[in-house]
Amino acid sequence: MLTANAFAATSATEALSPTTIERRDVGPHDVLIEIKYCGICHSDIHYVRSEWGDAHYPVVPGHEIVGIVAEVGSDVTTHAVGDRVGVGCMVDSCGKCASCRKGEEQYCLEGSTLTYGSIDKDGRVTQGGYSTHVVVSGDFVVKIPEGIELDVAAPLLCAGITTYSPLRHWGAGPGKKVAVVGLGGLGHMAVKLAHAMDAEVTVLSQSLKKREDALRLGADHYSATGDPDTFEKLAGSFDLIVNTVSATIDLDAYLSLLAVDGTMVNVGAPAEPMSINVFPLLLGRRSFAGSAIGGIRETQEMLDFCAEHHLGAEVEVIPADKINEAYERVLASDVRYRFVIDVSTLG
Ligand code: NAP
Ligand code: ZN
Ligand code: ZN
């Protein structure tokens, strides 16, 4: 067992605080990672506040993990000590079901093991990346390509893959009009990635405050959803809408922005249900869909794509004692565009 310094939530209402956790011994298939940076995803906040159901406390959140391999198990051939690596939202899956065989471990029919808050094979609850070390099966570890700094790579492990996967699945590319709703951690990566795929990108943000940023990130157009004219002006415009909003929104208003045969894919995961009026779907053969992160193979593909296109996240690196403040700023949509914890500050 290795003792790691960490930051944990002990209840839905208390601030996160320093602690120590035990990591398992490195097994034959495992990799020990010395964590350098970990991004703060809005999902961490939903989870630790038990917005998605009761969390397992104490919990160390964090699933945008990057670091350096410190030790490998005897059967690991794909990673070596000193490698720059990453771990995203999953640390295991059944490996046998139809989804796993397709490399879509996120849709494992038995349920994948999430990086934190899941029951692991040894019966212990998994603990995430706000921590100095983690032990993970080598099959769930990806390589950070040369050319991407570790701090800007961290958010790619969740925000990057969660937006890359639906953009690829629904064919974002030349001639496609893509709208991104919400310019936060996921949204800003969606803009960068869709732009790099040569789609025509529109940002739909609550106000005009982020306009300059959006254009700099690669958006071709920008509209404020607080302005009711936006919905009239853009009716029937988009082939694909990627909704990254962490709260409920008026889906009917956004569905009417789709062109005929267009798809709105929800990656945002608000706690409360949202209702849909079917008429905007019927009148235009439109689709409403969802998408969860991406498989390990596709995560590596996304990282290689980012390296090729010189893409990383826009980050604000913070010490561990600023995590609680960062949570409040994320909740106030005041993040530009991902907080990343400098794990060396965990001591
Ligand atoms: P984030 O950084 O907080 O970004 C969310 C953005 O949504 C905000 O910046 C804001 O953008 C907009 N927004 C927030 N509240 C709003 C409201 N009440 N009405 C309208 N717009 C609002 O969060 P994130 O880390 O990108 O995560 C976004 C969501 O995706 C979360 O629910 C998270 O749990 C989920 N998620 C899902 C997956 C998946 O696999 N599907 C993976 C990761 C995260 P503007 O200021 O531009 O309006
Ligand atoms: Zn996430
Ligand atoms: Zn499976």
mmCIF file of C-alpha atoms and ligand atoms in Angstrom:
data_model
loop_
_atom_site.group_PDB
_atom_site.id
_atom_site.type_symbol
_atom_site.label_atom_id
_atom_site.label_comp_id
_atom_site.label_asym_id
_atom_site.label_seq_id
_atom_site.Cartn_x
_atom_site.Cartn_y
_atom_site.Cartn_z
ATOM 1 C CA MET A 1 0.000 0.000 0.000
ATOM 2 C CA LEU A 2 1.151 3.503 -0.781
ATOM 3 C CA THR A 3 -0.114 6.513 1.145
ATOM 4 C CA ALA A 4 -1.024 9.471 -1.075
ATOM 5 C CA ASN A 5 -1.854 13.019 -0.064
ATOM 6 C CA ALA A 6 -5.271 14.068 -1.343
ATOM 7 C CA PHE A 7 -8.159 16.508 -1.114
ATOM 8 C CA ALA A 8 -11.523 14.969 -0.268
ATOM 9 C CA ALA A 9 -15.163 15.814 0.309
ATOM 10 C CA THR A 10 -16.599 14.334 3.489
ATOM 11 C CA SER A 11 -20.232 15.318 2.899
ATOM 12 C CA ALA A 12 -22.436 17.079 0.366
ATOM 13 C CA THR A 13 -22.246 20.363 2.224
ATOM 14 C CA GLU A 14 -18.765 20.632 3.720
ATOM 15 C CA ALA A 15 -15.791 22.186 1.929
ATOM 16 C CA LEU A 16 -13.174 19.800 0.534
ATOM 17 C CA SER A 17 -10.169 19.365 2.839
ATOM 18 C CA PRO A 18 -6.715 17.719 2.915
ATOM 19 C CA THR A 19 -6.465 14.044 3.788
ATOM 20 C CA THR A 20 -4.434 10.926 2.999
ATOM 21 C CA ILE A 21 -5.610 7.808 1.146
ATOM 22 C CA GLU A 22 -4.171 4.345 0.546
ATOM 23 C CA ARG A 23 -3.455 3.240 -3.011
ATOM 24 C CA ARG A 24 -3.306 -0.483 -3.749
ATOM 25 C CA ASP A 25 -0.022 -2.283 -4.419
ATOM 26 C CA VAL A 26 0.991 -2.298 -8.072
ATOM 27 C CA GLY A 27 -0.366 -5.545 -9.566
ATOM 28 C CA PRO A 28 1.024 -7.266 -12.676
ATOM 29 C CA HIS A 29 -1.237 -5.217 -15.006
ATOM 30 C CA ASP A 30 -1.047 -1.941 -13.068
ATOM 31 C CA VAL A 31 0.721 1.352 -13.507
ATOM 32 C CA LEU A 32 1.634 3.688 -10.628
ATOM 33 C CA ILE A 33 1.360 7.326 -11.693
ATOM 34 C CA GLU A 34 2.850 10.287 -9.909
ATOM 35 C CA ILE A 35 0.122 12.843 -10.622
ATOM 36 C CA LYS A 36 1.254 16.298 -11.770
ATOM 37 C CA TYR A 37 -2.051 18.021 -12.627
ATOM 38 C CA CYS A 38 -5.751 17.296 -12.311
ATOM 39 C CA GLY A 39 -8.553 19.314 -13.922
ATOM 40 C CA ILE A 40 -11.737 20.328 -12.106
ATOM 41 C CA CYS A 41 -14.773 19.121 -14.067
ATOM 42 C CA HIS A 42 -18.297 20.282 -13.262
ATOM 43 C CA SER A 43 -19.091 16.574 -12.803
ATOM 44 C CA ASP A 44 -16.820 16.620 -9.731
ATOM 45 C CA ILE A 45 -19.121 19.248 -8.232
ATOM 46 C CA HIS A 46 -22.334 17.415 -9.184
ATOM 47 C CA TYR A 47 -20.901 14.247 -7.619
ATOM 48 C CA VAL A 48 -19.465 15.572 -4.355
ATOM 49 C CA ARG A 49 -22.654 17.508 -3.678
ATOM 50 C CA SER A 50 -24.686 14.308 -4.218
ATOM 51 C CA GLU A 51 -26.664 15.997 -6.994
ATOM 52 C CA TRP A 52 -26.729 12.741 -8.971
ATOM 53 C CA GLY A 53 -27.693 10.614 -5.975
ATOM 54 C CA ASP A 54 -25.884 9.760 -2.763
ATOM 55 C CA ALA A 55 -22.110 9.912 -3.125
ATOM 56 C CA HIS A 56 -19.691 7.572 -1.319
ATOM 57 C CA TYR A 57 -17.963 9.733 1.330
ATOM 58 C CA PRO A 58 -15.202 10.526 1.875
ATOM 59 C CA VAL A 59 -14.516 10.970 -1.831
ATOM 60 C CA VAL A 60 -11.465 12.289 -3.649
ATOM 61 C CA PRO A 61 -12.809 13.645 -6.946
ATOM 62 C CA GLY A 62 -10.872 14.271 -10.151
ATOM 63 C CA HIS A 63 -10.877 12.467 -13.482
ATOM 64 C CA GLU A 64 -8.703 14.705 -15.631
ATOM 65 C CA ILE A 65 -5.423 13.203 -14.450
ATOM 66 C CA VAL A 66 -1.965 13.626 -15.972
ATOM 67 C CA GLY A 67 1.371 12.599 -14.579
ATOM 68 C CA ILE A 68 4.492 10.507 -14.923
ATOM 69 C CA VAL A 69 4.719 6.725 -14.686
ATOM 70 C CA ALA A 70 6.623 5.827 -11.498
ATOM 71 C CA GLU A 71 6.313 2.015 -11.587
ATOM 72 C CA VAL A 72 4.803 -0.649 -13.863
ATOM 73 C CA GLY A 73 3.602 -4.180 -13.107
ATOM 74 C CA SER A 74 5.433 -7.210 -14.507
ATOM 75 C CA ASP A 75 2.927 -7.777 -17.359
ATOM 76 C CA VAL A 76 2.706 -4.153 -18.544
ATOM 77 C CA THR A 77 4.346 -3.696 -21.933
ATOM 78 C CA THR A 78 2.631 -0.519 -23.185
ATOM 79 C CA HIS A 79 3.884 1.932 -20.531
ATOM 80 C CA ALA A 80 7.303 2.503 -18.998
ATOM 81 C CA VAL A 81 8.710 4.407 -16.035
ATOM 82 C CA GLY A 82 9.087 8.099 -16.958
ATOM 83 C CA ASP A 83 6.291 8.133 -19.592
ATOM 84 C CA ARG A 84 3.905 11.128 -19.680
ATOM 85 C CA VAL A 85 0.445 9.637 -19.254
ATOM 86 C CA GLY A 86 -3.181 10.420 -18.545
ATOM 87 C CA VAL A 87 -6.236 8.821 -16.923
ATOM 88 C CA GLY A 88 -9.780 9.995 -17.604
ATOM 89 C CA CYS A 89 -13.163 9.063 -16.185
ATOM 90 C CA MET A 90 -12.789 5.259 -16.216
ATOM 91 C CA VAL A 91 -10.276 2.892 -14.625
ATOM 92 C CA ASP A 92 -11.780 -0.478 -15.565
ATOM 93 C CA SER A 93 -14.594 -2.284 -17.412
ATOM 94 C CA CYS A 94 -15.634 -5.899 -17.998
ATOM 95 C CA GLY A 95 -13.508 -6.197 -21.150
ATOM 96 C CA LYS A 96 -15.825 -8.861 -22.588
ATOM 97 C CA CYS A 97 -19.183 -7.317 -23.534
ATOM 98 C CA ALA A 98 -20.088 -6.034 -27.000
ATOM 99 C CA SER A 99 -19.279 -2.421 -26.070
ATOM 100 C CA CYS A 100 -15.909 -3.266 -24.518
ATOM 101 C CA ARG A 101 -14.995 -5.422 -27.532
ATOM 102 C CA LYS A 102 -15.762 -2.397 -29.740
ATOM 103 C CA GLY A 103 -13.467 -0.217 -27.632
ATOM 104 C CA GLU A 104 -16.435 1.689 -26.199
ATOM 105 C CA GLU A 105 -15.731 0.891 -22.571
ATOM 106 C CA GLN A 106 -17.815 3.901 -21.505
ATOM 107 C CA TYR A 107 -20.877 1.929 -22.611
ATOM 108 C CA CYS A 108 -19.764 -1.318 -20.922
ATOM 109 C CA LEU A 109 -22.937 -3.380 -20.503
ATOM 110 C CA GLU A 110 -21.866 -4.315 -16.981
ATOM 111 C CA GLY A 111 -21.050 -0.687 -16.178
ATOM 112 C CA SER A 112 -17.509 0.638 -16.324
ATOM 113 C CA THR A 113 -15.597 1.393 -13.116
ATOM 114 C CA LEU A 114 -15.371 5.149 -12.771
ATOM 115 C CA THR A 115 -12.212 6.864 -11.560
ATOM 116 C CA TYR A 116 -13.873 7.892 -8.302
ATOM 117 C CA GLY A 117 -16.981 6.852 -6.439
ATOM 118 C CA SER A 118 -17.224 3.372 -8.040
ATOM 119 C CA ILE A 119 -16.814 0.022 -6.308
ATOM 120 C CA ASP A 120 -13.582 -1.479 -7.624
ATOM 121 C CA LYS A 121 -12.893 -5.207 -8.165
ATOM 122 C CA ASP A 122 -11.289 -5.393 -4.698
ATOM 123 C CA GLY A 123 -14.498 -4.021 -3.149
ATOM 124 C CA ARG A 124 -12.979 -0.645 -2.260
ATOM 125 C CA VAL A 125 -14.409 2.646 -3.496
ATOM 126 C CA THR A 126 -12.273 4.243 -6.226
ATOM 127 C CA GLN A 127 -10.653 7.600 -5.439
ATOM 128 C CA GLY A 128 -9.735 10.204 -8.052
ATOM 129 C CA GLY A 129 -7.015 12.562 -9.075
ATOM 130 C CA TYR A 130 -6.998 15.376 -6.488
ATOM 131 C CA SER A 131 -4.177 13.276 -5.126
ATOM 132 C CA THR A 132 -0.429 12.764 -5.472
ATOM 133 C CA HIS A 133 -0.508 9.171 -6.782
ATOM 134 C CA VAL A 134 -2.881 6.699 -8.399
ATOM 135 C CA VAL A 135 -2.628 3.016 -9.343
ATOM 136 C CA VAL A 136 -4.564 2.124 -12.501
ATOM 137 C CA SER A 137 -4.753 -0.849 -14.858
ATOM 138 C CA GLY A 138 -2.368 -0.081 -17.732
ATOM 139 C CA ASP A 139 -5.216 -0.682 -20.223
ATOM 140 C CA PHE A 140 -6.920 2.501 -18.954
ATOM 141 C CA VAL A 141 -3.832 4.694 -19.177
ATOM 142 C CA VAL A 142 -3.265 6.829 -22.302
ATOM 143 C CA LYS A 143 -0.145 8.572 -23.561
ATOM 144 C CA ILE A 144 0.221 12.346 -23.589
ATOM 145 C CA PRO A 145 1.917 13.082 -26.919
ATOM 146 C CA GLU A 146 5.017 15.276 -27.083
ATOM 147 C CA GLY A 147 4.085 18.855 -27.890
ATOM 148 C CA ILE A 148 1.228 19.154 -25.365
ATOM 149 C CA GLU A 149 2.226 20.532 -21.954
ATOM 150 C CA LEU A 150 0.860 18.480 -19.050
ATOM 151 C CA ASP A 151 -1.231 21.262 -17.489
ATOM 152 C CA VAL A 152 -3.158 22.026 -20.697
ATOM 153 C CA ALA A 153 -3.445 18.296 -21.445
ATOM 154 C CA ALA A 154 -5.271 17.452 -18.201
ATOM 155 C CA PRO A 155 -8.726 18.745 -19.262
ATOM 156 C CA LEU A 156 -8.519 16.772 -22.490
ATOM 157 C CA LEU A 157 -9.029 13.572 -20.456
ATOM 158 C CA CYS A 158 -12.677 14.488 -19.828
ATOM 159 C CA ALA A 159 -13.687 17.805 -21.437
ATOM 160 C CA GLY A 160 -11.686 16.951 -24.573
ATOM 161 C CA ILE A 161 -12.926 13.425 -25.166
ATOM 162 C CA THR A 162 -16.527 14.193 -24.137
ATOM 163 C CA THR A 163 -16.802 16.740 -26.937
ATOM 164 C CA TYR A 164 -14.501 15.029 -29.491
ATOM 165 C CA SER A 165 -16.536 11.811 -29.447
ATOM 166 C CA PRO A 166 -19.944 13.290 -30.433
ATOM 167 C CA LEU A 167 -18.338 15.697 -32.903
ATOM 168 C CA ARG A 168 -16.788 12.683 -34.666
ATOM 169 C CA HIS A 169 -19.863 10.469 -34.288
ATOM 170 C CA TRP A 170 -22.156 13.063 -35.876
ATOM 171 C CA GLY A 171 -19.650 14.018 -38.562
ATOM 172 C CA ALA A 172 -18.539 17.548 -37.676
ATOM 173 C CA GLY A 173 -16.408 18.674 -40.595
ATOM 174 C CA PRO A 174 -16.314 20.867 -43.693
ATOM 175 C CA GLY A 175 -19.755 22.128 -44.687
ATOM 176 C CA LYS A 176 -21.327 21.275 -41.298
ATOM 177 C CA LYS A 177 -22.799 23.952 -39.079
ATOM 178 C CA VAL A 178 -22.143 23.155 -35.440
ATOM 179 C CA ALA A 179 -23.462 25.097 -32.450
ATOM 180 C CA VAL A 180 -21.947 24.773 -28.991
ATOM 181 C CA VAL A 181 -24.227 25.718 -26.104
ATOM 182 C CA GLY A 182 -22.389 26.915 -22.971
ATOM 183 C CA LEU A 183 -18.794 28.131 -23.048
ATOM 184 C CA GLY A 184 -17.263 26.436 -20.018
ATOM 185 C CA GLY A 185 -14.786 23.561 -19.731
ATOM 186 C CA LEU A 186 -16.511 21.254 -22.214
ATOM 187 C CA GLY A 187 -17.816 24.072 -24.394
ATOM 188 C CA HIS A 188 -14.457 25.694 -25.026
ATOM 189 C CA MET A 189 -12.955 22.347 -26.029
ATOM 190 C CA ALA A 190 -15.934 21.688 -28.334
ATOM 191 C CA VAL A 191 -15.234 25.006 -30.071
ATOM 192 C CA LYS A 192 -11.517 24.296 -30.509
ATOM 193 C CA LEU A 193 -12.094 20.741 -31.722
ATOM 194 C CA ALA A 194 -14.988 21.515 -34.106
ATOM 195 C CA HIS A 195 -12.945 24.382 -35.561
ATOM 196 C CA ALA A 196 -9.951 22.060 -36.044
ATOM 197 C CA MET A 197 -12.296 19.621 -37.822
ATOM 198 C CA ASP A 198 -13.163 22.494 -40.217
ATOM 199 C CA ALA A 199 -16.816 22.798 -39.211
ATOM 200 C CA GLU A 200 -18.517 26.210 -39.089
ATOM 201 C CA VAL A 201 -18.862 26.908 -35.378
ATOM 202 C CA THR A 202 -21.363 29.071 -33.504
ATOM 203 C CA VAL A 203 -21.221 29.638 -29.754
ATOM 204 C CA LEU A 204 -24.499 30.088 -27.902
ATOM 205 C CA SER A 205 -23.675 31.572 -24.521
ATOM 206 C CA GLN A 206 -25.940 33.213 -21.953
ATOM 207 C CA SER A 207 -24.527 36.708 -22.416
ATOM 208 C CA LEU A 208 -22.127 38.613 -24.676
ATOM 209 C CA LYS A 209 -19.363 38.471 -22.020
ATOM 210 C CA LYS A 210 -17.395 35.622 -23.624
ATOM 211 C CA ARG A 211 -17.680 36.806 -27.239
ATOM 212 C CA GLU A 212 -14.043 37.855 -27.755
ATOM 213 C CA ASP A 213 -12.803 34.648 -26.166
ATOM 214 C CA ALA A 214 -15.075 32.478 -28.309
ATOM 215 C CA LEU A 215 -13.855 34.065 -31.537
ATOM 216 C CA ARG A 216 -10.239 33.675 -30.413
ATOM 217 C CA LEU A 217 -10.876 29.977 -29.623
ATOM 218 C CA GLY A 218 -12.077 29.408 -33.190
ATOM 219 C CA ALA A 219 -15.786 30.218 -33.285
ATOM 220 C CA ASP A 220 -17.059 31.754 -36.531
ATOM 221 C CA HIS A 221 -20.196 33.220 -34.935
ATOM 222 C CA TYR A 222 -21.481 34.022 -31.462
ATOM 223 C CA SER A 223 -24.952 34.751 -30.107
ATOM 224 C CA ALA A 224 -26.308 35.439 -26.643
ATOM 225 C CA THR A 225 -29.155 33.148 -25.632
ATOM 226 C CA GLY A 226 -30.358 35.802 -23.186
ATOM 227 C CA ASP A 227 -31.486 37.744 -26.273
ATOM 228 C CA PRO A 228 -34.820 36.307 -27.528
ATOM 229 C CA ASP A 229 -34.023 37.503 -31.082
ATOM 230 C CA THR A 230 -31.263 34.887 -31.198
ATOM 231 C CA PHE A 231 -33.817 32.073 -31.408
ATOM 232 C CA GLU A 232 -35.733 33.739 -34.234
ATOM 233 C CA LYS A 233 -32.644 34.680 -36.170
ATOM 234 C CA LEU A 234 -31.024 31.224 -35.979
ATOM 235 C CA ALA A 235 -34.141 29.028 -36.436
ATOM 236 C CA GLY A 236 -33.415 25.964 -38.616
ATOM 237 C CA SER A 237 -29.664 26.725 -38.836
ATOM 238 C CA PHE A 238 -27.592 23.915 -37.407
ATOM 239 C CA ASP A 239 -26.675 20.374 -38.444
ATOM 240 C CA LEU A 240 -25.412 19.596 -34.963
ATOM 241 C CA ILE A 241 -25.899 21.253 -31.575
ATOM 242 C CA VAL A 242 -23.670 20.143 -28.693
ATOM 243 C CA ASN A 243 -25.276 21.127 -25.398
ATOM 244 C CA THR A 244 -22.678 21.346 -22.629
ATOM 245 C CA VAL A 245 -24.820 23.218 -20.098
ATOM 246 C CA SER A 246 -24.669 21.876 -16.529
ATOM 247 C CA ALA A 247 -28.215 23.096 -15.757
ATOM 248 C CA THR A 248 -31.620 22.480 -17.319
ATOM 249 C CA ILE A 249 -32.481 24.570 -20.368
ATOM 250 C CA ASP A 250 -35.546 25.032 -22.576
ATOM 251 C CA LEU A 251 -34.784 22.188 -24.987
ATOM 252 C CA ASP A 252 -37.673 23.034 -27.335
ATOM 253 C CA ALA A 253 -36.190 26.444 -28.048
ATOM 254 C CA TYR A 254 -32.843 24.880 -28.981
ATOM 255 C CA LEU A 255 -34.351 21.996 -31.010
ATOM 256 C CA SER A 256 -35.998 24.567 -33.253
ATOM 257 C CA LEU A 257 -32.506 25.839 -34.142
ATOM 258 C CA LEU A 258 -31.738 22.514 -35.890
ATOM 259 C CA ALA A 259 -31.920 22.156 -39.661
ATOM 260 C CA VAL A 260 -33.942 19.262 -41.152
ATOM 261 C CA ASP A 261 -32.289 15.978 -40.040
ATOM 262 C CA GLY A 262 -30.177 17.858 -37.508
ATOM 263 C CA THR A 263 -29.179 16.397 -34.146
ATOM 264 C CA MET A 264 -28.914 17.995 -30.740
ATOM 265 C CA VAL A 265 -26.620 15.977 -28.503
ATOM 266 C CA ASN A 266 -26.686 16.528 -24.775
ATOM 267 C CA VAL A 267 -23.412 16.081 -22.948
ATOM 268 C CA GLY A 268 -24.393 18.336 -20.049
ATOM 269 C CA ALA A 269 -25.619 16.270 -17.102
ATOM 270 C CA PRO A 270 -27.972 18.354 -14.932
ATOM 271 C CA ALA A 271 -29.491 16.614 -11.938
ATOM 272 C CA GLU A 272 -33.073 17.526 -12.817
ATOM 273 C CA PRO A 273 -35.052 16.033 -15.729
ATOM 274 C CA MET A 274 -35.832 18.128 -18.820
ATOM 275 C CA SER A 275 -39.021 17.894 -20.852
ATOM 276 C CA ILE A 276 -39.380 17.882 -24.625
ATOM 277 C CA ASN A 277 -42.281 18.896 -26.811
ATOM 278 C CA VAL A 278 -42.165 16.406 -29.712
ATOM 279 C CA PHE A 279 -43.289 18.878 -32.390
ATOM 280 C CA PRO A 280 -39.864 20.462 -32.990
ATOM 281 C CA LEU A 281 -38.595 16.879 -33.484
ATOM 282 C CA LEU A 282 -41.384 15.824 -35.864
ATOM 283 C CA LEU A 283 -41.266 18.955 -37.955
ATOM 284 C CA GLY A 284 -37.805 18.501 -39.368
ATOM 285 C CA ARG A 285 -37.052 14.829 -38.586
ATOM 286 C CA ARG A 286 -34.717 16.101 -35.903
ATOM 287 C CA SER A 287 -32.992 13.967 -33.271
ATOM 288 C CA PHE A 288 -32.240 14.500 -29.618
ATOM 289 C CA ALA A 289 -29.329 12.392 -28.367
ATOM 290 C CA GLY A 290 -26.852 11.935 -25.547
ATOM 291 C CA SER A 291 -23.199 10.975 -25.398
ATOM 292 C CA ALA A 292 -20.857 9.952 -22.579
ATOM 293 C CA ILE A 293 -17.085 10.591 -22.579
ATOM 294 C CA GLY A 294 -15.354 8.242 -25.065
ATOM 295 C CA GLY A 295 -13.533 4.907 -25.133
ATOM 296 C CA ILE A 296 -9.832 4.466 -24.398
ATOM 297 C CA ARG A 297 -8.883 4.064 -28.074
ATOM 298 C CA GLU A 298 -10.822 7.188 -29.036
ATOM 299 C CA THR A 299 -9.285 9.101 -26.113
ATOM 300 C CA GLN A 300 -5.816 8.326 -27.479
ATOM 301 C CA GLU A 301 -7.003 9.330 -30.975
ATOM 302 C CA MET A 302 -8.276 12.649 -29.555
ATOM 303 C CA LEU A 303 -4.955 13.325 -27.793
ATOM 304 C CA ASP A 304 -3.042 12.610 -31.004
ATOM 305 C CA PHE A 305 -5.460 14.883 -32.921
ATOM 306 C CA CYS A 306 -4.844 17.657 -30.375
ATOM 307 C CA ALA A 307 -1.071 17.259 -30.702
ATOM 308 C CA GLU A 308 -1.311 17.378 -34.482
ATOM 309 C CA HIS A 309 -3.433 20.547 -34.339
ATOM 310 C CA HIS A 310 -1.457 22.118 -31.454
ATOM 311 C CA LEU A 311 -4.520 22.149 -29.205
ATOM 312 C CA GLY A 312 -4.744 22.179 -25.442
ATOM 313 C CA ALA A 313 -7.232 23.538 -22.955
ATOM 314 C CA GLU A 314 -7.241 27.142 -21.707
ATOM 315 C CA VAL A 315 -6.372 26.654 -18.068
ATOM 316 C CA GLU A 316 -6.068 28.522 -14.804
ATOM 317 C CA VAL A 317 -3.622 26.529 -12.687
ATOM 318 C CA ILE A 318 -4.431 26.701 -8.965
ATOM 319 C CA PRO A 319 -2.933 25.350 -5.729
ATOM 320 C CA ALA A 320 -4.953 22.759 -3.814
ATOM 321 C CA ASP A 321 -6.072 25.249 -1.183
ATOM 322 C CA LYS A 322 -8.028 27.122 -3.863
ATOM 323 C CA ILE A 323 -10.206 24.132 -4.862
ATOM 324 C CA ASN A 324 -13.269 25.274 -2.902
ATOM 325 C CA GLU A 325 -13.028 28.785 -4.331
ATOM 326 C CA ALA A 326 -12.671 27.315 -7.825
ATOM 327 C CA TYR A 327 -15.881 25.294 -7.307
ATOM 328 C CA GLU A 328 -17.773 28.498 -6.534
ATOM 329 C CA ARG A 329 -16.369 30.164 -9.626
ATOM 330 C CA VAL A 330 -17.349 27.207 -11.830
ATOM 331 C CA LEU A 331 -20.882 27.395 -10.426
ATOM 332 C CA ALA A 332 -20.983 31.109 -11.284
ATOM 333 C CA SER A 333 -19.886 30.341 -14.921
ATOM 334 C CA ASP A 334 -16.742 32.301 -14.055
ATOM 335 C CA VAL A 335 -14.115 29.882 -15.354
ATOM 336 C CA ARG A 336 -11.871 30.619 -18.334
ATOM 337 C CA TYR A 337 -11.988 27.852 -19.139
ATOM 338 C CA ARG A 338 -10.770 25.064 -16.865
ATOM 339 C CA PHE A 339 -9.289 25.094 -13.386
ATOM 340 C CA VAL A 340 -6.371 22.693 -13.104
ATOM 341 C CA ILE A 341 -4.861 21.733 -9.743
ATOM 342 C CA ASP A 342 -1.069 21.829 -9.438
ATOM 343 C CA VAL A 343 -0.755 18.570 -7.524
ATOM 344 C CA SER A 344 2.705 19.461 -6.169
ATOM 345 C CA THR A 345 0.830 21.798 -3.791
ATOM 346 C CA LEU A 346 -0.717 18.744 -2.086
ATOM 347 C CA GLY A 347 2.644 18.262 -0.374
HETATM 348 P P1 NAP B 1 -18.789 24.337 -16.800
HETATM 349 O O1 NAP B 1 -17.340 24.596 -17.026
HETATM 350 O O2 NAP B 1 -19.441 24.833 -15.575
HETATM 351 O O3 NAP B 1 -19.565 24.883 -18.104
HETATM 352 C C1 NAP B 1 -20.964 24.893 -18.194
HETATM 353 C C2 NAP B 1 -21.396 26.147 -18.955
HETATM 354 O O4 NAP B 1 -22.814 26.086 -19.109
HETATM 355 C C3 NAP B 1 -21.141 27.449 -18.220
HETATM 356 O O5 NAP B 1 -19.849 27.961 -18.420
HETATM 357 C C4 NAP B 1 -22.184 28.361 -18.833
HETATM 358 O O6 NAP B 1 -21.731 28.827 -20.100
HETATM 359 C C5 NAP B 1 -23.350 27.401 -19.099
HETATM 360 N N1 NAP B 1 -24.370 27.479 -18.040
HETATM 361 C C6 NAP B 1 -24.206 27.231 -16.715
HETATM 362 N N2 NAP B 1 -25.365 27.392 -16.062
HETATM 363 C C7 NAP B 1 -26.299 27.731 -16.995
HETATM 364 C C8 NAP B 1 -27.684 28.005 -16.941
HETATM 365 N N3 NAP B 1 -28.370 27.977 -15.782
HETATM 366 N N4 NAP B 1 -28.314 28.305 -18.109
HETATM 367 C C9 NAP B 1 -27.641 28.340 -19.264
HETATM 368 N N5 NAP B 1 -26.317 28.087 -19.377
HETATM 369 C C10 NAP B 1 -25.662 27.788 -18.249
HETATM 370 O O7 NAP B 1 -19.073 22.765 -16.799
HETATM 371 P P2 NAP B 1 -18.331 21.594 -17.615
HETATM 372 O O8 NAP B 1 -17.260 21.021 -16.773
HETATM 373 O O9 NAP B 1 -18.066 22.041 -18.990
HETATM 374 O O10 NAP B 1 -19.496 20.486 -17.616
HETATM 375 C C11 NAP B 1 -20.725 20.767 -18.243
HETATM 376 C C12 NAP B 1 -21.719 19.661 -17.988
HETATM 377 O O11 NAP B 1 -21.299 18.476 -18.672
HETATM 378 C C13 NAP B 1 -21.864 19.247 -16.521
HETATM 379 O O12 NAP B 1 -23.226 18.958 -16.265
HETATM 380 C C14 NAP B 1 -21.033 17.988 -16.437
HETATM 381 O O13 NAP B 1 -21.432 17.128 -15.392
HETATM 382 C C15 NAP B 1 -21.315 17.381 -17.776
HETATM 383 N N6 NAP B 1 -20.342 16.390 -18.233
HETATM 384 C C16 NAP B 1 -20.826 15.333 -18.945
HETATM 385 C C17 NAP B 1 -19.945 14.407 -19.476
HETATM 386 C C18 NAP B 1 -20.460 13.302 -20.330
HETATM 387 O O14 NAP B 1 -19.783 12.296 -20.449
HETATM 388 N N7 NAP B 1 -21.597 13.456 -20.955
HETATM 389 C C19 NAP B 1 -18.575 14.548 -19.247
HETATM 390 C C20 NAP B 1 -18.130 15.648 -18.535
HETATM 391 C C21 NAP B 1 -19.020 16.575 -18.032
HETATM 392 P P3 NAP B 1 -22.030 30.338 -20.642
HETATM 393 O O15 NAP B 1 -21.487 31.251 -19.583
HETATM 394 O O16 NAP B 1 -21.284 30.375 -21.909
HETATM 395 O O17 NAP B 1 -23.501 30.446 -20.822
HETATM 396 ZN ZN ZN B 2 -15.591 15.294 -16.322
HETATM 397 ZN ZN ZN B 3 -17.964 -4.398 -20.868
#
